[in-house]
Coordinates of C-alpha atoms and ligand atoms in Angstrom, one line a residue:
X1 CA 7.6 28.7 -11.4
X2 CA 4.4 26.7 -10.6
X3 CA 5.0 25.2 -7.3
X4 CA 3.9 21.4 -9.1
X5 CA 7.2 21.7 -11.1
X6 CA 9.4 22.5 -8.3
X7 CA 12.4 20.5 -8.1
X8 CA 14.0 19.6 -5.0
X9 CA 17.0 17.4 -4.2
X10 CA 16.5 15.3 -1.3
X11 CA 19.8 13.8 1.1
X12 CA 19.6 11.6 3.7
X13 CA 22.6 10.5 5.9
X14 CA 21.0 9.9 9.5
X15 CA 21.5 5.9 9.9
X16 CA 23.2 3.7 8.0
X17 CA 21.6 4.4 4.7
X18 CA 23.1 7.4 2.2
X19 CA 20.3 8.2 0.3
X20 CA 19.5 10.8 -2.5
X21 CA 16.4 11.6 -4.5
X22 CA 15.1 14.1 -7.2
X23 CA 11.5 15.1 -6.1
X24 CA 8.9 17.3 -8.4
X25 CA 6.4 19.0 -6.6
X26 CA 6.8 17.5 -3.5
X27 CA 5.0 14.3 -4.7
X28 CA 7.1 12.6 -7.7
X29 CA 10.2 10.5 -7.7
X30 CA 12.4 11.3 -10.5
X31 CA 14.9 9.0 -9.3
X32 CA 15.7 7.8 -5.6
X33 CA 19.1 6.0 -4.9
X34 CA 20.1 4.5 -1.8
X35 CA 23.6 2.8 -0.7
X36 CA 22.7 0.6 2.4
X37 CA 25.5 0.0 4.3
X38 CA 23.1 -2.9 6.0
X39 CA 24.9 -6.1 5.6
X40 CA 28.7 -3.9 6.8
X41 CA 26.0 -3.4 10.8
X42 CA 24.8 -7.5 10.2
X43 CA 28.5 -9.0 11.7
X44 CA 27.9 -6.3 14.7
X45 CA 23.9 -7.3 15.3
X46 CA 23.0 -3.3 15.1
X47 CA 24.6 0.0 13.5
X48 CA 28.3 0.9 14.3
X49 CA 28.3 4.5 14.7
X50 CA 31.4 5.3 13.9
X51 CA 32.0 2.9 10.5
X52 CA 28.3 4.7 9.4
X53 CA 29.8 7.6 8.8
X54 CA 32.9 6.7 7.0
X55 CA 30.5 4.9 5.0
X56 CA 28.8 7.7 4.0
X57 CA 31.6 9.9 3.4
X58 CA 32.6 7.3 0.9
X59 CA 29.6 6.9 -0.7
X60 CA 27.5 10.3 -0.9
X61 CA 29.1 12.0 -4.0
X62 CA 28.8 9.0 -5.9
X63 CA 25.5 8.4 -4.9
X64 CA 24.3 12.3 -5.6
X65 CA 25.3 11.6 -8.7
X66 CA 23.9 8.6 -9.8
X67 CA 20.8 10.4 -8.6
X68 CA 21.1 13.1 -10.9
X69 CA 22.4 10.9 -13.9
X70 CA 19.0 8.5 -13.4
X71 CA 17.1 11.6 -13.8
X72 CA 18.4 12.8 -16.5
X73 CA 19.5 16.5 -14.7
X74 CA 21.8 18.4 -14.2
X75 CA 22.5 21.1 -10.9
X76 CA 21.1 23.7 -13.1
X77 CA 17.6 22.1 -13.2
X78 CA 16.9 22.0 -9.7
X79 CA 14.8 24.3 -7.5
X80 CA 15.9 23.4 -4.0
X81 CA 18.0 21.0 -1.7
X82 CA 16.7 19.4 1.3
X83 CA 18.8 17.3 3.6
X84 CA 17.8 15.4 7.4
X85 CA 19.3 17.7 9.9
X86 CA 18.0 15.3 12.2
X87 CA 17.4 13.1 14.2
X88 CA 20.0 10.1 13.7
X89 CA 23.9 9.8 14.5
X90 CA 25.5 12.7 14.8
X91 CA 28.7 12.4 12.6
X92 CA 26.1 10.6 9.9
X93 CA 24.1 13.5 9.2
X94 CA 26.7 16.0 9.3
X95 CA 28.1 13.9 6.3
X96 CA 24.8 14.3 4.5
X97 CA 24.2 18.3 5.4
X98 CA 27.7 19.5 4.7
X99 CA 27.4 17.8 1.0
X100 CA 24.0 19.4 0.4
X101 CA 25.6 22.9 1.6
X102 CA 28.3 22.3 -0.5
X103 CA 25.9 21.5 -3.6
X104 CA 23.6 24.5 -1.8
X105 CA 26.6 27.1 -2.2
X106 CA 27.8 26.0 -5.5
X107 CA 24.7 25.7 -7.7
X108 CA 23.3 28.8 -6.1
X109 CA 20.2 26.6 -4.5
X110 CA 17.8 27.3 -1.4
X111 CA 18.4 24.6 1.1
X112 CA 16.3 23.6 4.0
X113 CA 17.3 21.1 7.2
X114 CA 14.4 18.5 7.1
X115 CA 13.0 16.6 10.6
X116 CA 13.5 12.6 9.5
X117 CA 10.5 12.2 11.3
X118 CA 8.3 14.6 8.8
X119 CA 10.3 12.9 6.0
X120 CA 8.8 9.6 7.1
X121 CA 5.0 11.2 7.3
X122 CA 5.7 12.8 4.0
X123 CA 6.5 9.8 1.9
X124 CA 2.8 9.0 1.9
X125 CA 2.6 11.8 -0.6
X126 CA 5.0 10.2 -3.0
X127 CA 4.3 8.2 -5.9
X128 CA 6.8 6.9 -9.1
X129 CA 7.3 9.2 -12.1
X130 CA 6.1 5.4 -14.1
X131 CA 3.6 5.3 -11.9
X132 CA 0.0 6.8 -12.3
X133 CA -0.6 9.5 -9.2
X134 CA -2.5 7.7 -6.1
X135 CA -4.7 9.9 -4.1
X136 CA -2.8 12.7 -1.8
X137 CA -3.8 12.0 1.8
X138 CA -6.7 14.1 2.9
X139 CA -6.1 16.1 6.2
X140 CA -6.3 16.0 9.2
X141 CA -4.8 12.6 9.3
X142 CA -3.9 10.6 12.2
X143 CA 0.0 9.2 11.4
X144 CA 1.4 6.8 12.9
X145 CA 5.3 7.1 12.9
X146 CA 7.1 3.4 13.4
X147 CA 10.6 2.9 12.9
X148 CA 13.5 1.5 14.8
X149 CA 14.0 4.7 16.8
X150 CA 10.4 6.2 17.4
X151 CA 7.3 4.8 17.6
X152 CA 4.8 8.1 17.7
X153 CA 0.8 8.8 17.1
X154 CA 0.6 12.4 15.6
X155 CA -2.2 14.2 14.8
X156 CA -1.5 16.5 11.6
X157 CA -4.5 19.1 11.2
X158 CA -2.6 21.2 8.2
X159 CA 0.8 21.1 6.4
X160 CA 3.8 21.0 9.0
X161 CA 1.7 21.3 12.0
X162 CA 1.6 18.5 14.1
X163 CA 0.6 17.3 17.6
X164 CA 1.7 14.5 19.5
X165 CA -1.0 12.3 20.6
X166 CA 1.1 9.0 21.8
X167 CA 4.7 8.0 22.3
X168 CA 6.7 5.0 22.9
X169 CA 7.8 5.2 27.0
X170 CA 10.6 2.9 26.3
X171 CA 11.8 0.5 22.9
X172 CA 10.6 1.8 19.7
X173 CA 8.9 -0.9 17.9
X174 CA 11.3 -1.3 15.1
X175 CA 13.7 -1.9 18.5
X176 CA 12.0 -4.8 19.6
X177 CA 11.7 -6.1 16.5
X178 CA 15.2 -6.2 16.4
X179 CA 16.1 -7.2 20.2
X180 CA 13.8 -9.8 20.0
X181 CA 15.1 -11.0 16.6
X182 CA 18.6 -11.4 18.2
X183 CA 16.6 -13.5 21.3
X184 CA 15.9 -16.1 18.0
X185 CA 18.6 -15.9 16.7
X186 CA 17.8 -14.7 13.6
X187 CA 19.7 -11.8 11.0
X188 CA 19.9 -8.5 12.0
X189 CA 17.3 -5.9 10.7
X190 CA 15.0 -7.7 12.8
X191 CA 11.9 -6.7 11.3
X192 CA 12.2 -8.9 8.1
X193 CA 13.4 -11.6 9.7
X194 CA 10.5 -12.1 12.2
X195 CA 8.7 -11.4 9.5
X196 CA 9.9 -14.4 7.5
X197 CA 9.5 -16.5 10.3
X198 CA 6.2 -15.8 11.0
X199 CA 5.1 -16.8 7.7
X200 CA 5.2 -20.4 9.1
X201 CA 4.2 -19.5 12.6
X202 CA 1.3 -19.3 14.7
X203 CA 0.3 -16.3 15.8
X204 CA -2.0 -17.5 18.5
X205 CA 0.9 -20.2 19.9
X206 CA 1.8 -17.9 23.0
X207 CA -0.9 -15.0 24.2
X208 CA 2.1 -12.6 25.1
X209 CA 1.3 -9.4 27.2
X210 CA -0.1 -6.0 25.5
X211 CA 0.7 -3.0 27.7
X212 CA -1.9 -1.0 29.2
X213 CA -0.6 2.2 30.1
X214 CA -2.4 5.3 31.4
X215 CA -1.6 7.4 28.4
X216 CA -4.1 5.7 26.3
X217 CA -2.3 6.7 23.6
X218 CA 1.6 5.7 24.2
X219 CA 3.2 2.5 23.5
X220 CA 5.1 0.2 25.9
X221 CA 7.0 -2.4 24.0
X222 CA 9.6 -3.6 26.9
X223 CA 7.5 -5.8 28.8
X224 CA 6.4 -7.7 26.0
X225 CA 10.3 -8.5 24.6
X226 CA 10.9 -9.8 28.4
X227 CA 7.7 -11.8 28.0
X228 CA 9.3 -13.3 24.6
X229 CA 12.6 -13.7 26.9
X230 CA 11.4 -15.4 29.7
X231 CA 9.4 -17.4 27.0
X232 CA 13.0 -18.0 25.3
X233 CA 14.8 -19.3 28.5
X234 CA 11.7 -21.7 30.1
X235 CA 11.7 -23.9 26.8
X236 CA 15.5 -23.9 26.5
X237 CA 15.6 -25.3 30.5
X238 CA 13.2 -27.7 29.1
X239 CA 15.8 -28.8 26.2
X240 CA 13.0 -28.8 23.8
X241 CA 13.5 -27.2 20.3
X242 CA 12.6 -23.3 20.0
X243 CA 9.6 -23.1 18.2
X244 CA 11.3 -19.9 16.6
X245 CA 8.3 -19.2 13.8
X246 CA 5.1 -19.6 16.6
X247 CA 7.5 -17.4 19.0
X248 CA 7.6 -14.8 16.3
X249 CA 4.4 -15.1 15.2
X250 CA 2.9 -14.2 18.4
X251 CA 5.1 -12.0 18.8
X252 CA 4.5 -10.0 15.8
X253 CA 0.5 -10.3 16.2
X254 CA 0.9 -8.3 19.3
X255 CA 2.7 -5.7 18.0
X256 CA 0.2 -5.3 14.6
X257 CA -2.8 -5.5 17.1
X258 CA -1.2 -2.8 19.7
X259 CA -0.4 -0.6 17.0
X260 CA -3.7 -0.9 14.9
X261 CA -6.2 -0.5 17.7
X262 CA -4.8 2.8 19.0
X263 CA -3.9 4.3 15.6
X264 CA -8.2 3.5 14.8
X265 CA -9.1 4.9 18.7
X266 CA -7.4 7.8 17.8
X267 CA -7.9 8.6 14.5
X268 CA -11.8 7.9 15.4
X269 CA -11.2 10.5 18.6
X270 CA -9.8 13.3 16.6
X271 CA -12.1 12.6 13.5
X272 CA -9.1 12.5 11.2
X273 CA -10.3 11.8 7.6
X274 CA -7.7 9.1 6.6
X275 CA -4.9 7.3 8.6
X276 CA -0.6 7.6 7.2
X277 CA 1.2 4.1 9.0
X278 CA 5.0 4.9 8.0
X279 CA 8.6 4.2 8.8
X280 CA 10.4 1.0 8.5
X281 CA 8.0 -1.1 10.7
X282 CA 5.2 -0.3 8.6
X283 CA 6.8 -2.7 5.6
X284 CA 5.9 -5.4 7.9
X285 CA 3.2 -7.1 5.8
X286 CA 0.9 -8.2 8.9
X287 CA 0.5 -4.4 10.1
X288 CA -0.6 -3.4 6.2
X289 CA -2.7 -6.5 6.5
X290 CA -4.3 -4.8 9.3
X291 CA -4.9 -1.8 7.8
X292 CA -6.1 -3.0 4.3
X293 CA -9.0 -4.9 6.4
X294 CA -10.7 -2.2 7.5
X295 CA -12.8 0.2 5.5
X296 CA -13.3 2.8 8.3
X297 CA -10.7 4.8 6.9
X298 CA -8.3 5.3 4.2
X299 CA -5.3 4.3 5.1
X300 CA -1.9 5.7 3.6
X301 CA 1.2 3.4 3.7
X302 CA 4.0 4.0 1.4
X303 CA 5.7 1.5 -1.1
X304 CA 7.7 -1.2 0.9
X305 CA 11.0 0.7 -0.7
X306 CA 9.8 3.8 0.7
X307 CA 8.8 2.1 4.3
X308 CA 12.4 2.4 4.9
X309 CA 14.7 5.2 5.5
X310 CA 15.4 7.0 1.6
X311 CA 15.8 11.0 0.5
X312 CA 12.3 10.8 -1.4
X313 CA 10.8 11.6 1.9
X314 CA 13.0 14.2 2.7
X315 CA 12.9 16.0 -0.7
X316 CA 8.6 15.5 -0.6
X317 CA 8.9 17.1 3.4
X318 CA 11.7 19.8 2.4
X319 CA 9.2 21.0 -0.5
X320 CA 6.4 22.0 1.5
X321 CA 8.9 23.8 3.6
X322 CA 10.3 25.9 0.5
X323 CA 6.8 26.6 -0.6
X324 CA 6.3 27.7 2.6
X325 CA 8.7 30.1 2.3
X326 CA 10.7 28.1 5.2
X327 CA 15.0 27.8 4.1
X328 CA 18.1 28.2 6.0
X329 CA 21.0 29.9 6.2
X330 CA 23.9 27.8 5.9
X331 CA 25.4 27.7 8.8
X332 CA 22.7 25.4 10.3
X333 CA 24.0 22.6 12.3
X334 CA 22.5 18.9 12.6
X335 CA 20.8 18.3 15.6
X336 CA 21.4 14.5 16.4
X337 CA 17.8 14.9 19.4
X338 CA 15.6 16.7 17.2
X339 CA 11.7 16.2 18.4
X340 CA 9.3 16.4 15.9
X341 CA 6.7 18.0 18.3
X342 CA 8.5 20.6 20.9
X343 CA 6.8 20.2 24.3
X344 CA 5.4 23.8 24.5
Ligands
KG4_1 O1 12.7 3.9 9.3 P1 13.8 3.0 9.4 O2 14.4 2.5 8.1 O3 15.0 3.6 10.2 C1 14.7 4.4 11.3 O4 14.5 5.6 11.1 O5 14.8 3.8 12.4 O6 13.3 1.7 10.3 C2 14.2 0.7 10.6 C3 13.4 -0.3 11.5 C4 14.3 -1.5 12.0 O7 14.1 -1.6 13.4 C5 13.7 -2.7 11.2 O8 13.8 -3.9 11.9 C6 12.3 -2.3 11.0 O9 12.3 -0.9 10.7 N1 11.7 -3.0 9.9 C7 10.6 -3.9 10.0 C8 10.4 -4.4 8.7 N2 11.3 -3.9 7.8 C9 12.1 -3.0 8.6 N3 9.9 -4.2 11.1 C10 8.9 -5.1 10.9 N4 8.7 -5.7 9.7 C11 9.4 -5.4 8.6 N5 9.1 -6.0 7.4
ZN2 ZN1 13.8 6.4 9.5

């Protein structure tokens, strides 16, 4: 079969989203469900391991196949399975990878364990089966990989192969979104809830710190939530109100203008052709701002929906892996710490 046509099933279980997705060569969403267990982690302020996974036990076959029921398929018309082996909570993904073996072993399918990490890169790939095609991103690119757990500058020369050319030393930026969130007191994810403050802040209200580090390429994000903290606890003393949308405001335009200015150093350093911003933070409508105002390079940032963890991804990144020839056997485990670059 054409490699264009090949179906894959994609399953994501690494967080506290179960997520599955049909995806035709590696760029198409036939369908993409996702049951977020989001507002079960709210009451806790962050996700509950252990009620994550029961949650996806209880959710996963029903949400396989609603997946296959929006696409109108059946087991028999796919090619492939690909599932996130890691990284994430441990007994999450092993809910995810024992239903796609199970699936694997049953319809007689290929499988392949898929980095979350490459899943998020790979989403930039994707576009809506109602949707006309947008461009494919033109390597090498410079991606820059922001979510609640990572916040990474990679330098992807060809398919699969990547280099790590920044990393966060401490919080990942999704992270402080959310610490510093909980500082306002505002709803847990933290990231749309600055974000919706903001809108009626002012981002120039506090100068808060941006981290210069020796690495001119990692991210520090610690000093600048205990900046925001001792921020916090002077104007309470004072018994003034919080101005809670300046605070986040600020807040946020130091996080947009870290993240922007290295991803353009770099990608001008490594003369990448066009830039990929993805994971969750890269929803945040200030950072695509950022992006969209240049016209240095072309800049790849997925659909808000697929900012945010989903199995598109991880069907688009397990089908350059099967055309790759790349599958496992199935007795693969998860791996709960699973780099995206290995330190050689
Ligand atoms: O990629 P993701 O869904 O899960 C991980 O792999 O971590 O990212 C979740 C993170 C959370 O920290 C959340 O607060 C952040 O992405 N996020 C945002 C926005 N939407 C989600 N951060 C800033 N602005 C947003 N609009
Ligand atoms: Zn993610």
């Amino acid at each position: 079969m054409k490699n264009d046509y090949l179906r894959v099933l994609g399953i994501e279980s690494s967080c506290d989203e179960t997520a599955a997705a049909i995806v035709e060569g590696g760029r198409v969403i036939l369908c993409n469900v996702i049951a977020s267990q989001v507002d079960l982690h709210a009451q806790f302020g962050g996700v509950y391991p252990e009620l994550a996974s029961r949650e996806h036990v209880r959710a996963i076959h029903a949400v396989v196949a609603q997946a296959l029921q929006d696409a109108h398929l059946q087991m028999s018309d796919l090619d492939a399975i690909a599932v996130t082996r890691g990284p994430g909570l441990g007994g999450s993904l092993v809910v995810g990878v024992n239903m796609a073996k199970a699936l694997a072993l049953a319809a007689d399918l290929p499988i392949v364990g898929v980095n979350h990490l490459e899943g998020h890169i790979y989403s930039a790939w994707l576009y809506s089966v109602d949707n006309p095609p947008t461009p494919e991103p033109k390597l090498p690119v410079v991606a820059l990989l922001v979510s609640g757990g990572h916040t990474e500058l990679i330098l992807m020369k060809d398919h699969l192969q990547y280099e790590t050319l920044g990393n966060t030393l401490d919080d990942a930026a999704g992270e402080a979104f959310d610490k510093v969130a909980r500082l306002l007191g505002l709803a847990y994810p933290g990231g749309p809830s600055i974000q919706l403050a903001a809108q009626t802040g002012n981002p120039r209200a506090f100068n808060f710190p941006k981290a210069r580090l020796d690495g001119k390429y990692d991210f520090s994000f610690s000093g600048l939530k205990t900046a925001v903290l001792r921020t916090v606890e002077e104007i309470k003393k004072t018994g003034k109100e919080l101005p809670v949308a300046d605070i986040a405001a600020s807040f946020q335009q130091a996080v947009v203008e870290t993240l922007y200015e290295k991803t353009m150093a770099a990608a001008e350093e490594h003369n990448a052709n066009e830039i990929i911003v993805a994971g969750g933070v890269s929803a945040n409508r200030a950072l695509r701002e950022a992006y969209r105002s240049q016209t240095k390079f072309r800049v790849h940032i997925p659909h808000i929906k697929l900012c945010t963890d989903n199995a598109a991804m991880i069907a688009a990144a397990g089908y350059r892996h099967i055309v790759a020839g790349e599958t496992n056997a199935l007795d693969f485990d998860v791996q709960a710490n699973w780099p995206l670059v290995t330190k050689a």
